[in-house]
């Protein structure tokens, strides 16, 4: 008995010491909005203490604040939902770079966390978790959050309906549960937020996630020109300003990207009969999705599971509820919720429905230049799932339950063949129409002198047979925009890596070569257009 009491006392004391030493910073979140390669917002609740400062660095200095190279005071303090929300807006970050951070205030220092900015090269594959509707059942919500921590995606696209009534106690619980999406090593997954009908107004997201787009619609760029993510708002008029913005952005920016994907709350054609059709969205948005080739959309709200074949709006023969299957030009729709909200029955399939179901889930989406892959993950029972290998975040960990309906467990959206480069018709024939080749414009035709070097005089790099990567080493003496190009003996560029604003130091960059046939290649490293290194690369 005495022993038990002393254990309880010890535990109490430990908790008190922990609170004192860590200060009272909690409910941490990292938010992506505009350019995810160079910016992020870090938010938290300052429960006690004063004068918090965020210390951050590309090196991990644990809890030693003075060793961190960079620091920033909050850009915004917003009391909302009975939380003292603090936001630091980080800009001009390096792409594909891990930033470690701590928050130090008058009372103490937080735990050390980290997040990684998005790559800015389309040669890096992305992993994204997309889902929403977390409003009621905390156990189911917590399971899905735990899986975020275990799967270590580049980001989460969250489709709205965070809480039931938008009440303070519900939001506090939501953010407490969100901490389960932080991995054991302190890794935080950035979130891209969407408004649902259970958010009372746009202000909920403006105040809790520091959303800069006051209308709740905005675009987020990841992976250089790899993908542009459109977040739309179905709780305000979908025509007018929002439609105009969407069309302008798709026309001016979106067209430059390999992939255009999106998220919004209300499904156009819900797969439960209890939800109404959203004809306004069909009228205002669907024609733009077709015209500008939006390839994938994530819908929420209905609390069922669905995926469609590629479809476009059409009322002609063969159509169903105003859409028709079009494998060439259509958009794949996935969704519809459920991150812990009450499940509904999937009783409203259409002729173009690929699969439907009713269980807690999110979508696990892989994106590279060649294709998008979508899997549906059953999120209940997350405790049985192992942690993913951080070195291979595309290999499902043991215990992960990937839904396998009769139409298959993976939806693949293949890239369309690239346009033939205008300057060299012969090149396309040599490439055999491969989709993985780098695309470039006539103004970026490789300068002849780059390749004129005597290849045999260049140092040799051997490709690692395990990873299929070549390790390219170079040194920068000043901050530069670096381009690494791989060319074949026909002097055709077959791979290109662009790394902007690299700081002076020695680099060892892994360049993927596994998509290339065996043979001899030349790697050329340029910093601000000057040649830094050349290597012979041999693939056996
Ligand atoms: Fe909803």
Short mmCIF file of C-alpha atoms and ligand atoms in Angstrom, two decimals:
data_model
loop_
_atom_site.label_atom_id
_atom_site.label_comp_id
_atom_site.label_asym_id
_atom_site.label_seq_id
_atom_site.Cartn_x
_atom_site.Cartn_y
_atom_site.Cartn_z
CA UNK A 1 0.00 0.00 0.00
CA UNK A 2 2.75 2.37 1.06
CA UNK A 3 4.70 1.48 -2.02
CA UNK A 4 1.70 2.22 -4.25
CA UNK A 5 1.23 5.63 -2.59
CA UNK A 6 4.85 6.49 -3.09
CA UNK A 7 4.63 5.58 -6.79
CA UNK A 8 1.59 7.85 -7.14
CA UNK A 9 3.44 10.65 -5.36
CA UNK A 10 6.47 10.20 -7.55
CA UNK A 11 4.30 10.33 -10.65
CA UNK A 12 2.58 13.50 -9.44
CA UNK A 13 5.92 15.14 -8.72
CA UNK A 14 7.28 14.11 -12.11
CA UNK A 15 4.24 15.61 -13.82
CA UNK A 16 4.71 18.88 -11.93
CA UNK A 17 8.39 19.03 -12.82
CA UNK A 18 7.57 18.25 -16.44
CA UNK A 19 5.01 21.05 -16.62
CA UNK A 20 7.46 23.53 -15.07
CA UNK A 21 10.35 22.54 -17.30
CA UNK A 22 8.36 22.44 -20.54
CA UNK A 23 6.31 25.58 -19.96
CA UNK A 24 2.75 25.32 -21.13
CA UNK A 25 2.98 25.28 -24.87
CA UNK A 26 0.60 22.77 -26.37
CA UNK A 27 -1.72 22.05 -29.31
CA UNK A 28 1.08 22.47 -31.86
CA UNK A 29 0.25 22.54 -35.57
CA UNK A 30 2.15 23.24 -38.78
CA UNK A 31 0.09 24.69 -41.62
CA UNK A 32 0.80 24.85 -45.35
CA UNK A 33 -0.92 27.45 -47.49
CA UNK A 34 0.91 28.99 -50.47
CA UNK A 35 4.30 27.65 -51.52
CA UNK A 36 4.91 24.58 -49.38
CA UNK A 37 8.56 24.37 -50.49
CA UNK A 38 9.51 27.70 -48.94
CA UNK A 39 6.92 28.61 -46.30
CA UNK A 40 4.99 27.21 -43.35
CA UNK A 41 3.06 28.54 -40.37
CA UNK A 42 3.71 27.11 -36.93
CA UNK A 43 0.85 27.53 -34.47
CA UNK A 44 0.42 26.62 -30.82
CA UNK A 45 -1.59 27.37 -27.69
CA UNK A 46 0.29 29.44 -25.12
CA UNK A 47 -1.44 28.15 -22.00
CA UNK A 48 0.89 29.88 -19.55
CA UNK A 49 4.16 31.79 -19.56
CA UNK A 50 4.95 34.88 -21.62
CA UNK A 51 7.26 36.20 -24.33
CA UNK A 52 7.49 33.01 -26.35
CA UNK A 53 10.12 32.83 -29.07
CA UNK A 54 10.38 30.13 -31.70
CA UNK A 55 13.95 28.95 -32.26
CA UNK A 56 14.56 26.99 -35.46
CA UNK A 57 17.40 25.56 -37.48
CA UNK A 58 18.20 22.97 -40.12
CA UNK A 59 20.34 21.27 -37.47
CA UNK A 60 18.91 19.57 -34.43
CA UNK A 61 20.07 21.29 -31.26
CA UNK A 62 17.54 19.59 -29.00
CA UNK A 63 16.37 21.98 -26.30
CA UNK A 64 19.41 24.26 -26.32
CA UNK A 65 17.83 27.48 -27.57
CA UNK A 66 21.08 29.47 -27.91
CA UNK A 67 22.47 26.96 -30.41
CA UNK A 68 19.64 27.48 -32.89
CA UNK A 69 20.69 29.84 -35.69
CA UNK A 70 17.26 31.40 -36.25
CA UNK A 71 14.51 32.71 -34.04
CA UNK A 72 11.23 34.51 -34.50
CA UNK A 73 8.58 36.02 -32.27
CA UNK A 74 4.94 35.26 -33.04
CA UNK A 75 3.59 37.18 -36.03
CA UNK A 76 0.08 36.89 -34.68
CA UNK A 77 -1.56 36.19 -31.33
CA UNK A 78 -5.23 35.34 -31.52
CA UNK A 79 -7.42 34.35 -28.62
CA UNK A 80 -10.06 32.10 -30.13
CA UNK A 81 -12.05 29.10 -28.91
CA UNK A 82 -10.64 29.71 -25.42
CA UNK A 83 -7.12 29.13 -26.69
CA UNK A 84 -4.25 31.57 -26.80
CA UNK A 85 -3.28 30.85 -30.38
CA UNK A 86 0.20 31.97 -31.40
CA UNK A 87 1.44 31.86 -34.97
CA UNK A 88 4.92 32.20 -36.42
CA UNK A 89 4.95 32.56 -40.20
CA UNK A 90 8.14 31.16 -41.71
CA UNK A 91 9.13 32.35 -45.18
CA UNK A 92 12.14 31.89 -47.48
CA UNK A 93 12.75 28.37 -46.22
CA UNK A 94 14.86 25.88 -48.15
CA UNK A 95 12.91 23.26 -50.06
CA UNK A 96 12.92 19.62 -49.01
CA UNK A 97 14.65 20.61 -45.80
CA UNK A 98 13.97 19.55 -42.24
CA UNK A 99 13.56 22.38 -39.73
CA UNK A 100 13.90 21.59 -36.06
CA UNK A 101 12.25 23.96 -33.61
CA UNK A 102 11.51 24.66 -29.98
CA UNK A 103 9.40 27.34 -28.31
CA UNK A 104 10.96 29.03 -25.33
CA UNK A 105 8.99 31.28 -23.01
CA UNK A 106 9.29 32.80 -19.54
CA UNK A 107 8.44 29.45 -17.96
CA UNK A 108 10.49 26.99 -19.94
CA UNK A 109 11.19 25.30 -23.23
CA UNK A 110 8.91 23.09 -25.26
CA UNK A 111 9.73 19.66 -26.53
CA UNK A 112 11.81 19.72 -29.74
CA UNK A 113 9.71 19.25 -32.87
CA UNK A 114 10.49 19.21 -36.57
CA UNK A 115 8.83 19.39 -39.95
CA UNK A 116 10.12 19.14 -43.52
CA UNK A 117 9.38 21.60 -46.30
CA UNK A 118 8.04 20.20 -49.57
CA UNK A 119 10.53 19.36 -52.31
CA UNK A 120 10.72 21.86 -55.15
CA UNK A 121 11.65 19.34 -57.79
CA UNK A 122 9.14 17.22 -59.73
CA UNK A 123 11.64 14.36 -59.52
CA UNK A 124 10.71 13.71 -55.90
CA UNK A 125 7.70 11.53 -55.29
CA UNK A 126 5.16 12.85 -52.79
CA UNK A 127 3.01 11.10 -50.20
CA UNK A 128 -0.19 12.86 -49.15
CA UNK A 129 -2.97 11.81 -46.79
CA UNK A 130 -6.37 13.30 -47.68
CA UNK A 131 -9.59 13.05 -45.72
CA UNK A 132 -11.90 14.89 -43.36
CA UNK A 133 -14.99 14.78 -41.14
CA UNK A 134 -13.55 14.17 -37.68
CA UNK A 135 -16.31 15.75 -35.67
CA UNK A 136 -17.80 13.19 -33.29
CA UNK A 137 -16.06 9.99 -32.33
CA UNK A 138 -12.75 10.76 -30.69
CA UNK A 139 -11.50 7.16 -30.68
CA UNK A 140 -11.92 6.89 -34.45
CA UNK A 141 -10.39 10.34 -34.95
CA UNK A 142 -7.44 9.43 -32.75
CA UNK A 143 -6.84 6.25 -34.73
CA UNK A 144 -6.63 8.20 -38.00
CA UNK A 145 -4.31 10.77 -36.38
CA UNK A 146 -2.04 8.01 -35.09
CA UNK A 147 -1.80 6.66 -38.63
CA UNK A 148 -0.67 10.08 -39.87
CA UNK A 149 2.23 9.86 -37.39
CA UNK A 150 3.02 6.33 -38.52
CA UNK A 151 2.85 6.98 -42.29
CA UNK A 152 4.92 10.22 -42.24
CA UNK A 153 3.34 11.78 -45.37
CA UNK A 154 4.56 15.08 -46.79
CA UNK A 155 1.26 16.64 -45.70
CA UNK A 156 -2.41 16.11 -44.83
CA UNK A 157 -5.17 17.63 -46.94
CA UNK A 158 -8.03 18.02 -44.47
CA UNK A 159 -11.49 18.46 -45.99
CA UNK A 160 -13.40 20.14 -43.17
CA UNK A 161 -15.93 19.36 -40.40
CA UNK A 162 -13.30 19.25 -37.71
CA UNK A 163 -15.75 19.45 -34.78
CA UNK A 164 -19.48 19.00 -34.19
CA UNK A 165 -20.51 22.49 -33.09
CA UNK A 166 -17.39 24.65 -33.43
CA UNK A 167 -17.36 24.98 -29.60
CA UNK A 168 -14.18 25.75 -27.63
CA UNK A 169 -14.10 22.48 -25.68
CA UNK A 170 -14.48 20.54 -28.94
CA UNK A 171 -11.66 22.42 -30.64
CA UNK A 172 -9.41 21.95 -27.63
CA UNK A 173 -10.05 18.22 -27.80
CA UNK A 174 -9.50 18.29 -31.54
CA UNK A 175 -6.08 19.89 -31.16
CA UNK A 176 -5.17 17.55 -28.30
CA UNK A 177 -6.06 14.64 -30.56
CA UNK A 178 -4.09 16.19 -33.42
CA UNK A 179 -0.95 15.87 -31.28
CA UNK A 180 -1.27 12.12 -31.90
CA UNK A 181 -0.35 12.87 -35.53
CA UNK A 182 3.09 13.94 -34.28
CA UNK A 183 5.54 11.04 -34.54
CA UNK A 184 7.49 9.79 -31.52
CA UNK A 185 10.63 11.54 -32.81
CA UNK A 186 8.82 14.92 -32.93
CA UNK A 187 7.99 14.94 -36.64
CA UNK A 188 4.94 17.09 -37.43
CA UNK A 189 2.94 16.60 -40.61
CA UNK A 190 1.82 19.93 -42.12
CA UNK A 191 -1.92 20.31 -42.72
CA UNK A 192 -3.75 22.08 -45.57
CA UNK A 193 -7.17 23.03 -44.22
CA UNK A 194 -10.60 23.24 -45.85
CA UNK A 195 -13.80 24.62 -44.37
CA UNK A 196 -16.76 22.29 -43.76
CA UNK A 197 -20.36 23.11 -42.84
CA UNK A 198 -19.62 22.41 -39.16
CA UNK A 199 -17.18 25.32 -39.13
CA UNK A 200 -19.43 28.24 -38.25
CA UNK A 201 -17.55 30.66 -40.50
CA UNK A 202 -14.26 31.08 -42.35
CA UNK A 203 -13.04 32.79 -39.19
CA UNK A 204 -12.66 29.42 -37.43
CA UNK A 205 -9.87 28.50 -39.82
CA UNK A 206 -8.47 32.03 -39.97
CA UNK A 207 -8.12 32.12 -36.17
CA UNK A 208 -7.05 28.54 -35.49
CA UNK A 209 -4.81 27.84 -38.50
CA UNK A 210 -3.88 31.40 -39.46
CA UNK A 211 -5.48 30.82 -42.87
CA UNK A 212 -4.48 33.81 -44.99
CA UNK A 213 -7.11 33.36 -47.68
CA UNK A 214 -10.07 35.08 -46.05
CA UNK A 215 -12.47 33.45 -48.51
CA UNK A 216 -11.17 30.02 -47.65
CA UNK A 217 -10.09 29.20 -51.22
CA UNK A 218 -6.43 29.08 -52.20
CA UNK A 219 -3.76 27.11 -54.02
CA UNK A 220 -0.75 25.30 -52.58
CA UNK A 221 2.28 24.36 -54.71
CA UNK A 222 4.40 21.28 -53.99
CA UNK A 223 7.37 19.74 -55.76
CA UNK A 224 8.30 22.58 -58.09
CA UNK A 225 5.94 22.14 -61.02
CA UNK A 226 4.79 18.70 -59.86
CA UNK A 227 1.41 19.46 -58.29
CA UNK A 228 -0.83 22.40 -57.47
CA UNK A 229 -3.46 21.71 -54.83
CA UNK A 230 -6.69 23.72 -55.00
CA UNK A 231 -8.59 24.13 -51.74
CA UNK A 232 -12.11 25.34 -52.40
CA UNK A 233 -14.90 26.50 -50.11
CA UNK A 234 -18.38 25.02 -50.58
CA UNK A 235 -19.81 27.13 -47.72
CA UNK A 236 -19.70 30.41 -49.63
CA UNK A 237 -21.03 31.11 -53.13
CA UNK A 238 -19.16 28.74 -55.45
CA UNK A 239 -19.71 31.02 -58.47
CA UNK A 240 -18.72 34.67 -58.73
CA UNK A 241 -15.42 35.56 -57.10
CA UNK A 242 -14.53 32.00 -56.20
CA UNK A 243 -15.20 30.66 -59.68
CA UNK A 244 -13.30 33.55 -61.26
CA UNK A 245 -10.33 33.02 -58.97
CA UNK A 246 -10.32 29.29 -59.74
CA UNK A 247 -10.38 29.84 -63.48
CA UNK A 248 -7.68 32.53 -63.36
CA UNK A 249 -5.41 30.44 -61.21
CA UNK A 250 -5.88 27.31 -63.32
CA UNK A 251 -5.21 29.30 -66.49
CA UNK A 252 -2.25 31.36 -65.29
CA UNK A 253 -0.54 28.95 -62.86
CA UNK A 254 -2.21 25.56 -62.89
CA UNK A 255 -1.47 24.84 -66.53
CA UNK A 256 2.27 24.81 -65.81
CA UNK A 257 2.00 21.88 -63.39
CA UNK A 258 2.15 18.17 -64.13
CA UNK A 259 -0.84 17.62 -61.83
CA UNK A 260 -3.79 19.72 -60.65
CA UNK A 261 -5.69 18.23 -57.73
CA UNK A 262 -8.20 19.68 -55.28
CA UNK A 263 -10.20 19.36 -52.10
CA UNK A 264 -13.51 20.81 -50.96
CA UNK A 265 -16.14 19.77 -48.47
CA UNK A 266 -19.46 19.03 -50.17
CA UNK A 267 -19.49 16.26 -52.78
CA UNK A 268 -21.16 17.16 -56.06
CA UNK A 269 -22.88 13.78 -56.23
CA UNK A 270 -22.90 12.24 -52.73
CA UNK A 271 -22.85 8.47 -52.48
CA UNK A 272 -25.44 8.41 -49.72
CA UNK A 273 -29.06 9.12 -50.59
CA UNK A 274 -29.46 11.26 -47.45
CA UNK A 275 -27.35 14.09 -48.84
CA UNK A 276 -28.47 16.58 -51.44
CA UNK A 277 -26.95 17.08 -54.88
CA UNK A 278 -24.71 20.12 -55.30
CA UNK A 279 -25.71 21.38 -58.73
CA UNK A 280 -24.11 24.78 -58.18
CA UNK A 281 -20.71 23.17 -57.93
CA UNK A 282 -21.40 21.07 -61.04
CA UNK A 283 -22.39 24.19 -62.98
CA UNK A 284 -19.59 26.45 -61.79
CA UNK A 285 -16.62 24.16 -61.23
CA UNK A 286 -16.99 20.97 -63.28
CA UNK A 287 -16.48 22.75 -66.64
CA UNK A 288 -13.25 24.26 -65.29
CA UNK A 289 -12.04 20.90 -64.02
CA UNK A 290 -12.51 19.56 -67.55
CA UNK A 291 -11.14 22.58 -69.42
CA UNK A 292 -7.97 22.79 -67.31
CA UNK A 293 -7.52 19.06 -66.83
CA UNK A 294 -7.85 18.74 -63.06
CA UNK A 295 -6.98 15.08 -62.55
CA UNK A 296 -8.05 14.29 -58.96
CA UNK A 297 -10.52 15.75 -56.44
CA UNK A 298 -11.11 14.83 -52.82
CA UNK A 299 -14.65 15.39 -51.50
CA UNK A 300 -15.94 14.97 -47.95
CA UNK A 301 -19.11 15.48 -45.87
CA UNK A 302 -21.15 12.34 -46.67
CA UNK A 303 -19.28 9.99 -44.29
CA UNK A 304 -19.09 7.19 -46.83
CA UNK A 305 -16.29 5.85 -49.01
CA UNK A 306 -16.29 6.30 -52.77
CA UNK A 307 -14.05 6.45 -55.77
CA UNK A 308 -15.07 7.10 -59.33
CA UNK A 309 -13.70 6.35 -62.75
CA UNK A 310 -12.52 9.48 -64.59
CA UNK A 311 -15.70 11.47 -65.24
CA UNK A 312 -16.79 14.79 -66.69
CA UNK A 313 -20.06 16.72 -66.53
CA UNK A 314 -22.37 15.62 -69.34
CA UNK A 315 -26.11 15.03 -69.67
CA UNK A 316 -26.02 13.07 -72.94
CA UNK A 317 -26.70 9.39 -73.62
CA UNK A 318 -24.79 7.13 -71.24
CA UNK A 319 -24.57 9.77 -68.52
CA UNK A 320 -25.78 9.31 -64.96
CA UNK A 321 -26.76 12.22 -62.69
CA UNK A 322 -25.08 14.67 -65.05
CA UNK A 323 -21.71 12.93 -65.37
CA UNK A 324 -20.26 10.48 -67.86
CA UNK A 325 -17.17 8.29 -67.75
CA UNK A 326 -14.32 9.64 -69.85
CA UNK A 327 -11.03 7.84 -69.29
CA UNK A 328 -9.20 10.29 -71.54
CA UNK A 329 -10.30 13.67 -70.19
CA UNK A 330 -12.23 13.00 -67.00
CA UNK A 331 -11.44 13.70 -63.34
CA UNK A 332 -11.23 11.00 -60.66
CA UNK A 333 -13.28 11.85 -57.56
CA UNK A 334 -12.53 10.26 -54.19
CA UNK A 335 -13.92 10.71 -50.67
CA UNK A 336 -16.32 11.30 -48.93
CA UNK A 337 -15.14 11.78 -45.35
CA UNK A 338 -14.92 9.93 -42.58
CA UNK A 339 -12.25 10.66 -39.97
CA UNK A 340 -14.53 9.81 -37.03
CA UNK A 341 -17.93 11.31 -37.92
CA UNK A 342 -21.07 9.13 -37.84
CA UNK A 343 -20.94 6.67 -40.73
CA UNK A 344 -23.74 6.65 -43.28
CA UNK A 345 -24.78 3.95 -45.72
CA UNK A 346 -23.34 4.02 -49.23
CA UNK A 347 -26.70 3.61 -50.92
CA UNK A 348 -26.37 5.94 -53.91
CA UNK A 349 -23.85 4.54 -56.41
CA UNK A 350 -23.83 5.76 -60.01
CA UNK A 351 -22.89 4.00 -63.26
CA UNK A 352 -19.45 5.66 -63.07
CA UNK A 353 -18.79 4.75 -59.44
CA UNK A 354 -15.65 2.63 -59.16
CA UNK A 355 -16.23 1.50 -55.57
CA UNK A 356 -18.09 2.56 -52.45
CA UNK A 357 -18.23 1.57 -48.80
CA UNK A 358 -18.91 2.79 -45.29
CA UNK A 359 -16.04 2.85 -42.80
CA UNK A 360 -13.56 5.27 -41.24
CA UNK A 361 -10.84 6.01 -43.77
CA UNK A 362 -8.58 8.44 -45.49
CA UNK A 363 -6.89 8.37 -48.87
CA UNK A 364 -3.17 7.73 -49.17
CA UNK A 365 -1.98 9.41 -52.36
CA UNK A 366 1.42 9.07 -54.06
CA UNK A 367 2.34 11.58 -56.74
CA UNK A 368 5.26 11.55 -59.16
CA UNK A 369 5.69 12.81 -62.70
CA UNK A 370 4.49 9.58 -64.26
CA UNK A 371 1.44 8.82 -62.21
CA UNK A 372 -0.79 9.35 -59.21
CA UNK A 373 -1.64 6.34 -57.07
CA UNK A 374 -4.55 6.41 -54.62
CA UNK A 375 -5.20 3.90 -51.87
CA UNK A 376 -7.99 3.94 -49.31
CA UNK A 377 -6.78 3.20 -45.80
CA UNK A 378 -9.10 1.74 -43.16
CA UNK A 379 -8.11 3.79 -40.14
CA UNK A 380 -9.70 1.91 -37.22
CA UNK A 381 -7.30 -0.11 -35.11
CA UNK A 382 -4.23 2.04 -35.77
CA UNK A 383 -2.47 0.47 -32.79
CA UNK A 384 -1.94 -2.69 -34.82
CA UNK A 385 -0.03 -0.84 -37.53
CA UNK A 386 3.78 -0.61 -37.49
CA UNK A 387 5.69 2.60 -38.11
CA UNK A 388 6.64 3.16 -41.74
CA UNK A 389 10.33 3.08 -42.67
CA UNK A 390 11.24 6.80 -42.77
CA UNK A 391 13.63 6.02 -45.65
CA UNK A 392 10.83 4.53 -47.73
CA UNK A 393 7.55 6.27 -47.04
CA UNK A 394 5.93 4.58 -50.04
CA UNK A 395 6.05 1.04 -48.67
CA UNK A 396 3.03 0.15 -46.55
CA UNK A 397 3.99 -0.80 -43.00
CA UNK A 398 3.01 -4.13 -41.48
CA UNK A 399 -0.61 -4.13 -40.31
CA UNK A 400 -1.82 -1.29 -42.55
CA UNK A 401 -5.27 -2.11 -43.87
CA UNK A 402 -5.59 -1.05 -47.50
CA UNK A 403 -9.14 -1.36 -48.77
CA UNK A 404 -9.45 -3.82 -51.62
CA UNK A 405 -12.82 -3.59 -53.39
CA UNK A 406 -13.46 -5.80 -56.46
CA UNK A 407 -12.18 -3.03 -58.75
CA UNK A 408 -8.75 -3.13 -57.09
CA UNK A 409 -6.86 -1.61 -54.20
CA UNK A 410 -4.91 1.00 -56.17
CA UNK A 411 -6.33 3.71 -58.42
CA UNK A 412 -3.66 4.76 -60.90
CA UNK A 413 -3.90 7.96 -62.90
CA UNK A 414 -1.21 7.91 -65.57
CA UNK A 415 0.38 11.08 -66.91
CA UNK A 416 -0.49 11.91 -70.44
CA UNK A 417 2.44 11.64 -72.89
CA UNK A 418 4.50 14.85 -72.82
CA UNK A 419 4.25 17.26 -75.71
CA UNK A 420 6.97 16.81 -78.32
CA UNK A 421 9.74 19.39 -77.73
CA UNK A 422 9.51 21.90 -80.55
CA UNK A 423 13.24 22.11 -81.19
CA UNK A 424 14.12 18.49 -81.91
CA UNK A 425 11.80 15.98 -83.50
CA UNK A 426 14.47 13.29 -83.44
CA UNK A 427 14.77 13.42 -79.68
CA UNK A 428 11.25 12.18 -79.09
CA UNK A 429 11.84 9.13 -81.26
CA UNK A 430 14.98 8.33 -79.29
CA UNK A 431 13.07 8.60 -76.07
CA UNK A 432 10.38 6.27 -77.35
CA UNK A 433 7.72 8.57 -75.92
CA UNK A 434 8.73 7.80 -72.35
CA UNK A 435 6.76 9.79 -69.80
CA UNK A 436 9.49 10.10 -67.23
CA UNK A 437 11.77 12.30 -69.31
CA UNK A 438 12.26 15.86 -68.21
CA UNK A 439 10.18 18.44 -70.03
CA UNK A 440 11.79 21.69 -70.96
CA UNK A 441 11.06 24.65 -73.15
CA UNK A 442 13.15 25.68 -76.21
CA UNK A 443 14.74 28.47 -74.20
CA UNK A 444 16.19 25.82 -71.89
CA UNK A 445 17.85 23.74 -74.62
CA UNK A 446 21.11 22.49 -73.12
CA UNK A 447 24.06 24.65 -74.06
CA UNK A 448 26.39 22.70 -76.30
CA UNK A 449 29.53 23.47 -74.26
CA UNK A 450 28.11 21.56 -71.28
CA UNK A 451 28.44 18.28 -73.08
CA UNK A 452 31.54 19.04 -75.11
CA UNK A 453 33.74 17.88 -72.24
CA UNK A 454 35.82 14.78 -72.74
CA UNK A 455 33.65 12.33 -70.87
CA UNK A 456 36.54 9.99 -70.06
CA UNK A 457 38.35 12.72 -68.17
CA UNK A 458 35.46 13.14 -65.73
CA UNK A 459 35.47 11.26 -62.42
CA UNK A 460 33.31 8.15 -62.35
CA UNK A 461 30.20 7.73 -60.21
CA UNK A 462 28.78 4.24 -59.84
CA UNK A 463 25.07 3.84 -59.28
CA UNK A 464 24.08 2.21 -56.03
CA UNK A 465 22.35 -1.02 -57.14
CA UNK A 466 20.20 -0.98 -54.00
CA UNK A 467 18.66 2.46 -54.39
CA UNK A 468 19.23 3.00 -58.11
CA UNK A 469 20.62 6.43 -57.25
CA UNK A 470 23.83 8.22 -58.21
CA UNK A 471 25.42 10.27 -55.43
CA UNK A 472 26.56 13.60 -56.87
CA UNK A 473 28.97 15.61 -54.77
CA UNK A 474 29.68 19.32 -55.14
CA UNK A 475 30.71 22.29 -53.13
CA UNK A 476 29.09 25.73 -53.11
CA UNK A 477 31.02 28.82 -52.12
CA UNK A 478 28.10 31.17 -52.44
CA UNK A 479 24.32 30.81 -52.31
CA UNK A 480 23.29 29.58 -55.74
CA UNK A 481 20.51 28.13 -57.79
CA UNK A 482 21.83 24.69 -58.62
CA UNK A 483 20.82 22.52 -61.55
CA UNK A 484 21.95 18.91 -61.87
CA UNK A 485 21.44 17.47 -65.34
CA UNK A 486 21.96 13.93 -66.54
CA UNK A 487 22.55 13.55 -70.28
CA UNK A 488 22.94 10.43 -72.41
CA UNK A 489 25.56 9.82 -75.16
CA UNK A 490 23.18 11.38 -77.70
CA UNK A 491 23.48 14.57 -75.58
CA UNK A 492 19.82 14.33 -74.64
CA UNK A 493 18.82 15.46 -71.18
CA UNK A 494 17.18 12.54 -69.40
CA UNK A 495 16.93 13.85 -65.84
CA UNK A 496 17.02 17.27 -64.32
CA UNK A 497 17.08 18.41 -60.68
CA UNK A 498 16.63 22.06 -59.74
CA UNK A 499 17.67 23.17 -56.27
CA UNK A 500 17.11 26.85 -55.62
CA UNK A 501 18.85 29.07 -53.07
CA UNK A 502 21.30 26.48 -51.82
CA UNK A 503 23.54 27.86 -49.12
CA UNK A 504 27.35 27.55 -49.27
CA UNK A 505 28.54 24.11 -48.13
CA UNK A 506 29.39 20.68 -49.44
CA UNK A 507 26.49 18.70 -50.86
CA UNK A 508 25.91 15.06 -51.65
CA UNK A 509 22.75 14.78 -53.72
CA UNK A 510 21.05 11.53 -54.65
CA UNK A 511 19.85 11.52 -58.25
CA UNK A 512 17.32 8.87 -59.22
CA UNK A 513 18.54 6.79 -62.18
CA UNK A 514 16.31 3.73 -61.93
CA UNK A 515 14.02 4.89 -64.73
CA UNK A 516 16.94 5.02 -67.20
CA UNK A 517 18.24 2.19 -69.39
CA UNK A 518 21.75 0.79 -68.71
CA UNK A 519 24.51 2.81 -70.35
CA UNK A 520 26.86 5.76 -69.98
CA UNK A 521 25.67 9.15 -68.79
CA UNK A 522 27.20 12.50 -67.93
CA UNK A 523 26.10 14.40 -64.82
CA UNK A 524 26.59 18.16 -65.01
CA UNK A 525 26.26 20.33 -61.91
CA UNK A 526 25.74 24.04 -62.49
CA UNK A 527 25.52 26.79 -59.89
CA UNK A 528 23.96 30.01 -61.17
CA UNK A 529 24.58 28.73 -64.71
CA UNK A 530 28.33 28.15 -64.17
CA UNK A 531 29.58 24.58 -64.40
CA UNK A 532 30.75 23.31 -61.00
CA UNK A 533 31.35 19.61 -61.61
CA UNK A 534 31.02 16.92 -64.25
CA UNK A 535 30.86 13.20 -63.55
CA UNK A 536 30.72 10.12 -65.69
CA UNK A 537 27.86 7.91 -64.52
CA UNK A 538 27.69 4.29 -65.56
CA UNK A 539 24.54 2.27 -65.17
CA UNK A 540 25.09 -1.47 -65.51
FE1 LIG B 1 -20.24 18.24 -43.62
#
